[in-house]
Amino acid sequence: MKTTFDGTMQPLDRTVPDPALIVLIGAAGSGKSTWASTWPSTQVLELDQFRAMVSDEAGDQSATLSAVNVMHTVLEARLARKRTTVIDATNTEERVRAGLLQMARNYGVPTVAFLVSTPASVCVERQADRSPDRAVPEDVVRRQHADAVAALPHLRSEGFDHVVFADSIHRLEPLLKRASDTRCRELGWDGSDGLGGLLLVRRTFGAEVLPLWRWRDNSPLAGGDRVGEIRLGPDRLVLALRTDVDGEGDVGFDLLVGCPYDDECDAPAWQPVFSVTDLWKAHTSDTGLHPDAVCSVHGGPDDVDQEADDHDQDDDPEGRADLEEQFAAAVRE
């Protein structure tokens, strides 16, 4: 059997036991978080997230000490339960690794040094894609990279049970398996009810909206189309699920809004919404006339002039009083 060696002429290790404390080692921008994402999120302790927890800013370096203290508290609780835990931080300093190793020894949990060996130039280039509060200065990135390279020959003597290179570990299968399991639960392929009618809601507006969504079946407000609402305390958005947009069989949502053509019109009007950003804009600001807004009485922008003429000739065109009552009833419910 052929034996493969790493850059230090040590046999290449591919062992990642379970449970284990897996310490990612690499400069900022090396791709540690990408590898960390192949484990369940509950198993990953990311230092940036703990900075955000204590300071609301993931890049706030002044919050590092507090963030580390909180992270160590969670880590100790997981180690006591013999749970696999991934430390997503640079971990290029020996004193940092020594503290983690000691915690793992205290609970008899095996340790893995997981090296993400991306070239320094690539790590530096990736900082340009980060937000200003997350970007790391070039000199810091290069120092971290140099420290990681220098640490490699000594990681076993530091006390790590296993030293592995990320590029030698197959992690795609568990990532795909977890994503597939999530998908099956959503569709009900695992024997559960799944998300059902909420699947399209989540795809369009995101998971955060789901707990606030309620279908209002049998509502006549949208001309026979299904009506739903997003409600939180006094705030409320009413939407219609359109299943034949533009007569082409497309599916989408319209948001119930006030008539954009006549301030005195109380009839329901609808404007298309395609994302949670559209909902946020409609709820928080006066965005003015939406080019695709349609009033149940006035129609769309091209119909306004003709509708105005009709109103001059008819005391109640197209049953406006009835439409206004439907709108008022929907708002009262």
mmCIF file of C-alpha atoms in Angstrom:
data_model
loop_
_atom_site.group_PDB
_atom_site.id
_atom_site.type_symbol
_atom_site.label_atom_id
_atom_site.label_comp_id
_atom_site.label_asym_id
_atom_site.label_seq_id
_atom_site.Cartn_x
_atom_site.Cartn_y
_atom_site.Cartn_z
ATOM 1 C CA MET A 1 0.000 0.000 0.000
ATOM 2 C CA LYS A 2 1.339 3.419 -0.912
ATOM 3 C CA THR A 3 1.715 5.835 2.012
ATOM 4 C CA THR A 4 0.985 9.511 1.368
ATOM 5 C CA PHE A 5 2.953 12.163 3.230
ATOM 6 C CA ASP A 6 2.218 15.798 4.008
ATOM 7 C CA GLY A 7 4.679 18.659 3.566
ATOM 8 C CA THR A 8 6.535 17.662 6.744
ATOM 9 C CA MET A 9 7.044 14.056 5.540
ATOM 10 C CA GLN A 10 4.564 12.821 8.138
ATOM 11 C CA PRO A 11 1.969 10.208 7.080
ATOM 12 C CA LEU A 12 -1.163 11.993 5.886
ATOM 13 C CA ASP A 13 -3.993 11.643 8.415
ATOM 14 C CA ARG A 14 -7.633 11.594 7.294
ATOM 15 C CA THR A 15 -9.175 10.623 10.623
ATOM 16 C CA VAL A 16 -11.962 12.802 12.004
ATOM 17 C CA PRO A 17 -13.564 10.870 14.886
ATOM 18 C CA ASP A 18 -16.997 11.494 16.341
ATOM 19 C CA PRO A 19 -17.130 12.943 18.891
ATOM 20 C CA ALA A 20 -14.160 15.270 18.483
ATOM 21 C CA LEU A 21 -13.065 18.841 18.991
ATOM 22 C CA ILE A 22 -12.224 19.992 15.454
ATOM 23 C CA VAL A 23 -10.039 23.112 15.441
ATOM 24 C CA LEU A 24 -9.956 24.841 12.066
ATOM 25 C CA ILE A 25 -6.619 26.523 11.375
ATOM 26 C CA GLY A 26 -6.133 29.074 8.612
ATOM 27 C CA ALA A 27 -5.780 32.751 7.828
ATOM 28 C CA ALA A 28 -8.754 35.041 7.370
ATOM 29 C CA GLY A 29 -10.191 34.356 3.916
ATOM 30 C CA SER A 30 -8.811 30.827 3.687
ATOM 31 C CA GLY A 31 -12.289 29.296 3.473
ATOM 32 C CA LYS A 32 -12.702 27.992 7.013
ATOM 33 C CA SER A 33 -16.377 28.905 7.231
ATOM 34 C CA THR A 34 -17.093 27.076 3.963
ATOM 35 C CA TRP A 35 -15.649 23.910 5.452
ATOM 36 C CA ALA A 36 -17.384 24.550 8.787
ATOM 37 C CA SER A 37 -20.728 24.719 6.969
ATOM 38 C CA THR A 38 -20.394 21.032 6.069
ATOM 39 C CA TRP A 39 -21.135 20.219 9.711
ATOM 40 C CA PRO A 40 -24.569 20.891 11.274
ATOM 41 C CA SER A 41 -24.824 24.502 12.398
ATOM 42 C CA THR A 42 -25.394 23.397 15.997
ATOM 43 C CA GLN A 43 -21.916 21.878 16.014
ATOM 44 C CA VAL A 44 -20.101 24.986 14.768
ATOM 45 C CA LEU A 45 -18.846 27.717 17.110
ATOM 46 C CA GLU A 46 -17.820 30.680 14.963
ATOM 47 C CA LEU A 47 -15.928 33.458 16.709
ATOM 48 C CA ASP A 48 -17.413 36.142 14.452
ATOM 49 C CA GLN A 49 -20.915 35.112 15.497
ATOM 50 C CA PHE A 50 -20.005 35.397 19.159
ATOM 51 C CA ARG A 51 -18.571 38.871 18.529
ATOM 52 C CA ALA A 52 -21.891 39.792 16.957
ATOM 53 C CA MET A 53 -23.765 38.350 19.945
ATOM 54 C CA VAL A 54 -21.919 40.519 22.440
ATOM 55 C CA SER A 55 -21.513 43.688 20.347
ATOM 56 C CA ASP A 56 -23.915 43.508 17.356
ATOM 57 C CA GLU A 57 -20.837 43.725 15.085
ATOM 58 C CA ALA A 58 -19.135 40.544 13.851
ATOM 59 C CA GLY A 59 -16.010 42.509 12.999
ATOM 60 C CA ASP A 60 -15.694 44.372 16.317
ATOM 61 C CA GLN A 61 -12.214 43.340 17.441
ATOM 62 C CA SER A 62 -12.680 45.093 20.780
ATOM 63 C CA ALA A 63 -15.331 42.469 21.584
ATOM 64 C CA THR A 64 -13.006 39.510 20.990
ATOM 65 C CA LEU A 65 -12.201 38.793 24.645
ATOM 66 C CA SER A 66 -15.859 38.796 25.656
ATOM 67 C CA ALA A 67 -16.740 36.704 22.600
ATOM 68 C CA VAL A 68 -14.063 34.121 23.412
ATOM 69 C CA ASN A 69 -15.295 33.837 27.005
ATOM 70 C CA VAL A 70 -18.849 33.157 25.858
ATOM 71 C CA MET A 71 -17.676 30.724 23.184
ATOM 72 C CA HIS A 72 -15.609 28.796 25.723
ATOM 73 C CA THR A 73 -18.633 28.493 28.005
ATOM 74 C CA VAL A 74 -20.646 26.914 25.197
ATOM 75 C CA LEU A 75 -17.700 24.726 24.173
ATOM 76 C CA GLU A 76 -17.247 23.388 27.681
ATOM 77 C CA ALA A 77 -20.938 22.495 27.899
ATOM 78 C CA ARG A 78 -20.700 20.593 24.602
ATOM 79 C CA LEU A 79 -17.491 18.788 25.557
ATOM 80 C CA ALA A 80 -19.058 17.700 28.849
ATOM 81 C CA ARG A 81 -21.772 16.024 26.756
ATOM 82 C CA LYS A 82 -19.218 14.491 24.375
ATOM 83 C CA ARG A 83 -20.609 16.419 21.400
ATOM 84 C CA THR A 84 -18.562 17.003 18.257
ATOM 85 C CA THR A 85 -17.707 20.687 18.054
ATOM 86 C CA VAL A 86 -16.031 22.705 15.289
ATOM 87 C CA ILE A 87 -14.125 25.871 16.227
ATOM 88 C CA ASP A 88 -14.383 28.289 13.287
ATOM 89 C CA ALA A 89 -11.668 30.875 13.966
ATOM 90 C CA THR A 90 -8.147 31.475 12.658
ATOM 91 C CA ASN A 91 -6.529 29.560 15.589
ATOM 92 C CA THR A 92 -3.080 30.409 14.248
ATOM 93 C CA GLU A 93 -1.650 31.278 17.686
ATOM 94 C CA GLU A 94 -0.247 28.445 19.794
ATOM 95 C CA ARG A 95 -1.616 29.863 23.055
ATOM 96 C CA VAL A 96 -5.141 29.818 21.603
ATOM 97 C CA ARG A 97 -4.792 26.208 20.474
ATOM 98 C CA ALA A 98 -3.314 25.237 23.855
ATOM 99 C CA GLY A 99 -6.405 26.498 25.663
ATOM 100 C CA LEU A 100 -8.703 24.534 23.373
ATOM 101 C CA LEU A 101 -6.619 21.380 23.720
ATOM 102 C CA GLN A 102 -6.707 21.602 27.512
ATOM 103 C CA MET A 103 -10.497 21.913 27.533
ATOM 104 C CA ALA A 104 -10.817 18.835 25.343
ATOM 105 C CA ARG A 105 -8.423 16.839 27.558
ATOM 106 C CA ASN A 106 -10.451 17.753 30.627
ATOM 107 C CA TYR A 107 -13.410 15.873 29.134
ATOM 108 C CA GLY A 108 -11.560 13.125 27.282
ATOM 109 C CA VAL A 109 -12.616 14.290 23.819
ATOM 110 C CA PRO A 110 -10.274 13.578 20.869
ATOM 111 C CA THR A 111 -8.851 16.598 19.053
ATOM 112 C CA VAL A 112 -8.364 17.312 15.355
ATOM 113 C CA ALA A 113 -6.249 20.068 13.823
ATOM 114 C CA PHE A 114 -8.064 20.825 10.553
ATOM 115 C CA LEU A 115 -5.765 22.859 8.279
ATOM 116 C CA VAL A 116 -7.250 25.007 5.524
ATOM 117 C CA SER A 117 -4.141 25.645 3.458
ATOM 118 C CA THR A 118 -5.184 28.354 0.989
ATOM 119 C CA PRO A 119 -2.365 30.462 -0.548
ATOM 120 C CA ALA A 120 -1.782 33.774 1.220
ATOM 121 C CA SER A 121 -2.382 35.740 -1.996
ATOM 122 C CA VAL A 122 -5.874 34.235 -2.337
ATOM 123 C CA CYS A 123 -6.685 34.995 1.300
ATOM 124 C CA VAL A 124 -5.672 38.619 0.718
ATOM 125 C CA GLU A 125 -7.719 38.909 -2.493
ATOM 126 C CA ARG A 126 -10.829 37.623 -0.755
ATOM 127 C CA GLN A 127 -10.784 40.518 1.708
ATOM 128 C CA ALA A 128 -11.894 42.807 -1.120
ATOM 129 C CA ASP A 129 -15.233 40.969 -1.263
ATOM 130 C CA ARG A 130 -15.911 41.474 2.444
ATOM 131 C CA SER A 131 -17.758 44.371 4.032
ATOM 132 C CA PRO A 132 -15.469 47.036 5.542
ATOM 133 C CA ASP A 133 -16.150 45.849 9.102
ATOM 134 C CA ARG A 134 -15.200 42.259 8.203
ATOM 135 C CA ALA A 135 -12.166 42.872 5.976
ATOM 136 C CA VAL A 136 -8.806 42.024 7.570
ATOM 137 C CA PRO A 137 -5.695 44.119 6.715
ATOM 138 C CA GLU A 138 -3.215 42.463 4.360
ATOM 139 C CA ASP A 139 -0.361 42.442 6.869
ATOM 140 C CA VAL A 140 -2.554 40.639 9.415
ATOM 141 C CA VAL A 141 -3.667 38.041 6.856
ATOM 142 C CA ARG A 142 -0.090 37.333 5.782
ATOM 143 C CA ARG A 143 1.033 37.024 9.407
ATOM 144 C CA GLN A 144 -1.775 34.572 10.149
ATOM 145 C CA HIS A 145 -0.840 32.534 7.087
ATOM 146 C CA ALA A 146 2.827 32.443 8.087
ATOM 147 C CA ASP A 147 1.913 31.395 11.629
ATOM 148 C CA ALA A 148 -0.273 28.562 10.321
ATOM 149 C CA VAL A 149 2.515 27.272 8.066
ATOM 150 C CA ALA A 150 5.045 27.479 10.906
ATOM 151 C CA ALA A 151 2.715 25.597 13.251
ATOM 152 C CA LEU A 152 2.234 22.571 10.981
ATOM 153 C CA PRO A 153 5.318 20.530 12.018
ATOM 154 C CA HIS A 154 4.501 20.995 15.713
ATOM 155 C CA LEU A 155 0.757 20.327 15.891
ATOM 156 C CA ARG A 156 1.144 16.698 16.972
ATOM 157 C CA SER A 157 3.640 17.636 19.678
ATOM 158 C CA GLU A 158 1.222 20.325 20.862
ATOM 159 C CA GLY A 159 -1.172 17.504 21.655
ATOM 160 C CA PHE A 160 -3.543 17.126 18.710
ATOM 161 C CA ASP A 161 -4.639 13.529 18.217
ATOM 162 C CA HIS A 162 -5.112 14.016 14.485
ATOM 163 C CA VAL A 163 -3.747 16.555 11.996
ATOM 164 C CA VAL A 164 -5.656 16.671 8.710
ATOM 165 C CA PHE A 165 -5.634 18.823 5.594
ATOM 166 C CA ALA A 166 -9.020 20.051 4.451
ATOM 167 C CA ASP A 167 -8.291 19.157 0.828
ATOM 168 C CA SER A 168 -7.904 15.484 1.778
ATOM 169 C CA ILE A 169 -11.246 15.185 3.610
ATOM 170 C CA HIS A 170 -14.506 14.269 1.841
ATOM 171 C CA ARG A 171 -17.192 16.543 3.279
ATOM 172 C CA LEU A 172 -19.539 16.986 0.297
ATOM 173 C CA GLU A 173 -21.609 13.891 1.080
ATOM 174 C CA PRO A 174 -22.693 14.964 4.595
ATOM 175 C CA LEU A 175 -23.504 18.469 3.324
ATOM 176 C CA LEU A 176 -25.693 17.095 0.521
ATOM 177 C CA LYS A 177 -27.311 14.575 2.863
ATOM 178 C CA ARG A 178 -28.299 17.284 5.337
ATOM 179 C CA ALA A 179 -29.639 19.527 2.552
ATOM 180 C CA SER A 180 -31.591 16.593 1.100
ATOM 181 C CA ASP A 181 -33.109 15.729 4.483
ATOM 182 C CA THR A 182 -34.242 19.341 4.906
ATOM 183 C CA ARG A 183 -35.808 19.319 1.457
ATOM 184 C CA CYS A 184 -37.634 16.057 2.129
ATOM 185 C CA ARG A 185 -39.068 17.460 5.364
ATOM 186 C CA GLU A 186 -40.279 20.580 3.580
ATOM 187 C CA LEU A 187 -42.004 18.571 0.847
ATOM 188 C CA GLY A 188 -43.383 15.957 3.214
ATOM 189 C CA TRP A 189 -41.405 13.174 1.570
ATOM 190 C CA ASP A 190 -40.346 11.958 5.011
ATOM 191 C CA GLY A 191 -43.928 11.069 5.914
ATOM 192 C CA SER A 192 -44.689 14.388 7.618
ATOM 193 C CA ASP A 193 -47.128 17.049 6.414
ATOM 194 C CA GLY A 194 -44.240 19.192 5.151
ATOM 195 C CA LEU A 195 -44.687 22.896 4.522
ATOM 196 C CA GLY A 196 -47.565 22.376 2.110
ATOM 197 C CA GLY A 197 -49.001 25.706 1.044
ATOM 198 C CA LEU A 198 -46.282 27.528 2.963
ATOM 199 C CA LEU A 199 -43.494 26.282 0.689
ATOM 200 C CA LEU A 200 -44.150 29.003 -1.905
ATOM 201 C CA VAL A 201 -44.431 31.605 0.869
ATOM 202 C CA ARG A 202 -41.007 30.646 2.183
ATOM 203 C CA ARG A 203 -39.448 30.581 -1.264
ATOM 204 C CA THR A 204 -40.780 34.050 -2.017
ATOM 205 C CA PHE A 205 -40.455 35.869 1.294
ATOM 206 C CA GLY A 206 -38.046 33.801 3.402
ATOM 207 C CA ALA A 207 -38.252 31.603 6.473
ATOM 208 C CA GLU A 208 -38.617 34.547 8.876
ATOM 209 C CA VAL A 209 -42.103 35.278 7.553
ATOM 210 C CA LEU A 210 -43.486 31.762 8.007
ATOM 211 C CA PRO A 211 -44.453 32.021 11.708
ATOM 212 C CA LEU A 212 -46.440 35.181 10.924
ATOM 213 C CA TRP A 213 -48.336 33.825 7.901
ATOM 214 C CA ARG A 214 -51.973 32.728 7.990
ATOM 215 C CA TRP A 215 -54.171 31.668 5.079
ATOM 216 C CA ARG A 216 -57.643 33.207 5.032
ATOM 217 C CA ASP A 217 -59.520 30.612 3.053
ATOM 218 C CA ASN A 218 -62.885 31.520 1.517
ATOM 219 C CA SER A 219 -62.063 35.224 1.505
ATOM 220 C CA PRO A 220 -63.809 36.968 -1.428
ATOM 221 C CA LEU A 221 -61.340 39.857 -1.366
ATOM 222 C CA ALA A 222 -59.169 38.677 -4.276
ATOM 223 C CA GLY A 223 -61.835 37.565 -6.697
ATOM 224 C CA GLY A 224 -61.566 33.892 -5.876
ATOM 225 C CA ASP A 225 -57.782 33.736 -5.517
ATOM 226 C CA ARG A 226 -56.395 32.517 -2.220
ATOM 227 C CA VAL A 227 -55.754 35.224 0.406
ATOM 228 C CA GLY A 228 -53.167 35.167 3.157
ATOM 229 C CA GLU A 229 -51.915 37.632 5.713
ATOM 230 C CA ILE A 230 -48.764 38.469 7.631
ATOM 231 C CA ARG A 231 -49.686 39.710 11.096
ATOM 232 C CA LEU A 232 -47.627 40.743 14.102
ATOM 233 C CA GLY A 233 -49.427 42.701 16.811
ATOM 234 C CA PRO A 234 -50.985 45.777 15.207
ATOM 235 C CA ASP A 235 -49.058 45.322 11.946
ATOM 236 C CA ARG A 236 -50.701 43.534 9.081
ATOM 237 C CA LEU A 237 -50.130 42.828 5.394
ATOM 238 C CA VAL A 238 -52.779 41.118 3.226
ATOM 239 C CA LEU A 239 -51.693 39.259 0.087
ATOM 240 C CA ALA A 240 -53.348 37.363 -2.744
ATOM 241 C CA LEU A 241 -51.835 34.288 -4.354
ATOM 242 C CA ARG A 242 -52.222 34.689 -8.117
ATOM 243 C CA THR A 243 -52.072 31.405 -10.020
ATOM 244 C CA ASP A 244 -52.410 32.680 -13.577
ATOM 245 C CA VAL A 245 -50.332 35.835 -13.773
ATOM 246 C CA ASP A 246 -50.803 37.612 -17.114
ATOM 247 C CA GLY A 247 -52.817 34.631 -18.326
ATOM 248 C CA GLU A 248 -49.624 32.594 -18.735
ATOM 249 C CA GLY A 249 -50.009 30.251 -15.766
ATOM 250 C CA ASP A 250 -47.298 31.945 -13.694
ATOM 251 C CA VAL A 251 -47.656 32.069 -9.906
ATOM 252 C CA GLY A 252 -47.000 35.108 -7.717
ATOM 253 C CA PHE A 253 -48.250 37.336 -4.930
ATOM 254 C CA ASP A 254 -50.054 40.684 -4.910
ATOM 255 C CA LEU A 255 -50.126 42.975 -1.882
ATOM 256 C CA LEU A 256 -53.316 44.734 -0.810
ATOM 257 C CA VAL A 257 -52.741 48.505 -0.851
ATOM 258 C CA GLY A 258 -54.773 51.672 -0.866
ATOM 259 C CA CYS A 259 -55.927 53.038 -4.191
ATOM 260 C CA PRO A 260 -52.984 54.928 -5.719
ATOM 261 C CA TYR A 261 -55.190 56.962 -8.070
ATOM 262 C CA ASP A 262 -57.850 58.480 -5.846
ATOM 263 C CA ASP A 263 -57.335 59.410 -2.192
ATOM 264 C CA GLU A 264 -61.062 59.095 -1.555
ATOM 265 C CA CYS A 265 -61.346 55.618 -3.077
ATOM 266 C CA ASP A 266 -61.708 52.857 -0.479
ATOM 267 C CA ALA A 267 -61.830 49.973 -2.950
ATOM 268 C CA PRO A 268 -59.072 47.320 -2.748
ATOM 269 C CA ALA A 269 -56.031 47.794 -4.919
ATOM 270 C CA TRP A 270 -53.206 45.342 -5.536
ATOM 271 C CA GLN A 271 -49.567 45.603 -6.460
ATOM 272 C CA PRO A 272 -47.196 42.718 -7.217
ATOM 273 C CA VAL A 273 -44.519 41.790 -4.673
ATOM 274 C CA PHE A 274 -41.652 39.463 -5.475
ATOM 275 C CA SER A 275 -39.584 39.342 -2.304
ATOM 276 C CA VAL A 276 -39.427 40.337 1.340
ATOM 277 C CA THR A 277 -37.657 43.516 0.176
ATOM 278 C CA ASP A 278 -40.816 44.526 -1.689
ATOM 279 C CA LEU A 279 -42.850 43.896 1.473
ATOM 280 C CA TRP A 280 -40.461 45.974 3.562
ATOM 281 C CA LYS A 281 -40.561 48.892 1.127
ATOM 282 C CA ALA A 282 -44.339 48.817 0.910
ATOM 283 C CA HIS A 283 -44.726 48.634 4.688
ATOM 284 C CA THR A 284 -42.201 51.261 5.736
ATOM 285 C CA SER A 285 -42.256 53.957 3.104
ATOM 286 C CA ASP A 286 -44.394 55.871 0.679
ATOM 287 C CA THR A 287 -43.000 54.492 -2.563
ATOM 288 C CA GLY A 288 -45.450 56.460 -4.692
ATOM 289 C CA LEU A 289 -47.346 55.033 -7.657
ATOM 290 C CA HIS A 290 -46.351 51.473 -8.421
ATOM 291 C CA PRO A 291 -46.332 51.020 -12.223
ATOM 292 C CA ASP A 292 -48.225 47.721 -11.952
ATOM 293 C CA ALA A 293 -50.708 48.677 -9.216
ATOM 294 C CA VAL A 294 -54.321 47.856 -10.093
ATOM 295 C CA CYS A 295 -57.383 49.260 -8.298
ATOM 296 C CA SER A 296 -60.582 47.215 -8.286
ATOM 297 C CA VAL A 297 -62.437 50.337 -9.426
ATOM 298 C CA HIS A 298 -59.924 52.405 -11.382
ATOM 299 C CA GLY A 299 -57.905 49.587 -12.939
ATOM 300 C CA GLY A 300 -54.283 50.199 -13.819
ATOM 301 C CA PRO A 301 -52.516 53.404 -14.902
ATOM 302 C CA ASP A 302 -53.771 53.076 -18.485
ATOM 303 C CA ASP A 303 -57.359 52.773 -17.283
ATOM 304 C CA VAL A 304 -57.454 55.799 -14.997
ATOM 305 C CA ASP A 305 -58.574 58.345 -17.582
ATOM 306 C CA GLN A 306 -61.323 56.090 -18.924
ATOM 307 C CA GLU A 307 -62.449 55.199 -15.405
ATOM 308 C CA ALA A 308 -62.688 58.878 -14.558
ATOM 309 C CA ASP A 309 -65.089 59.352 -17.463
ATOM 310 C CA ASP A 310 -67.142 56.369 -16.321
ATOM 311 C CA HIS A 311 -67.418 57.793 -12.825
ATOM 312 C CA ASP A 312 -68.906 60.992 -14.233
ATOM 313 C CA GLN A 313 -71.672 58.968 -15.868
ATOM 314 C CA ASP A 314 -72.474 56.358 -13.199
ATOM 315 C CA ASP A 315 -73.242 56.846 -9.507
ATOM 316 C CA ASP A 316 -71.831 53.401 -8.657
ATOM 317 C CA PRO A 317 -69.653 52.077 -11.493
ATOM 318 C CA GLU A 318 -68.816 48.385 -11.375
ATOM 319 C CA GLY A 319 -70.381 47.995 -7.912
ATOM 320 C CA ARG A 320 -67.858 50.268 -6.191
ATOM 321 C CA ALA A 321 -69.862 50.388 -2.968
ATOM 322 C CA ASP A 322 -69.742 46.600 -2.712
ATOM 323 C CA LEU A 323 -65.985 46.513 -3.369
ATOM 324 C CA GLU A 324 -65.362 49.206 -0.783
ATOM 325 C CA GLU A 325 -67.367 47.238 1.780
ATOM 326 C CA GLN A 326 -65.282 44.101 1.059
ATOM 327 C CA PHE A 327 -62.099 46.080 1.569
ATOM 328 C CA ALA A 328 -63.351 47.605 4.808
ATOM 329 C CA ALA A 329 -64.429 44.194 6.095
ATOM 330 C CA ALA A 330 -61.029 42.711 5.317
ATOM 331 C CA VAL A 331 -59.285 45.454 7.264
ATOM 332 C CA ARG A 332 -61.627 45.047 10.241
ATOM 333 C CA GLU A 333 -61.085 41.271 10.579
#
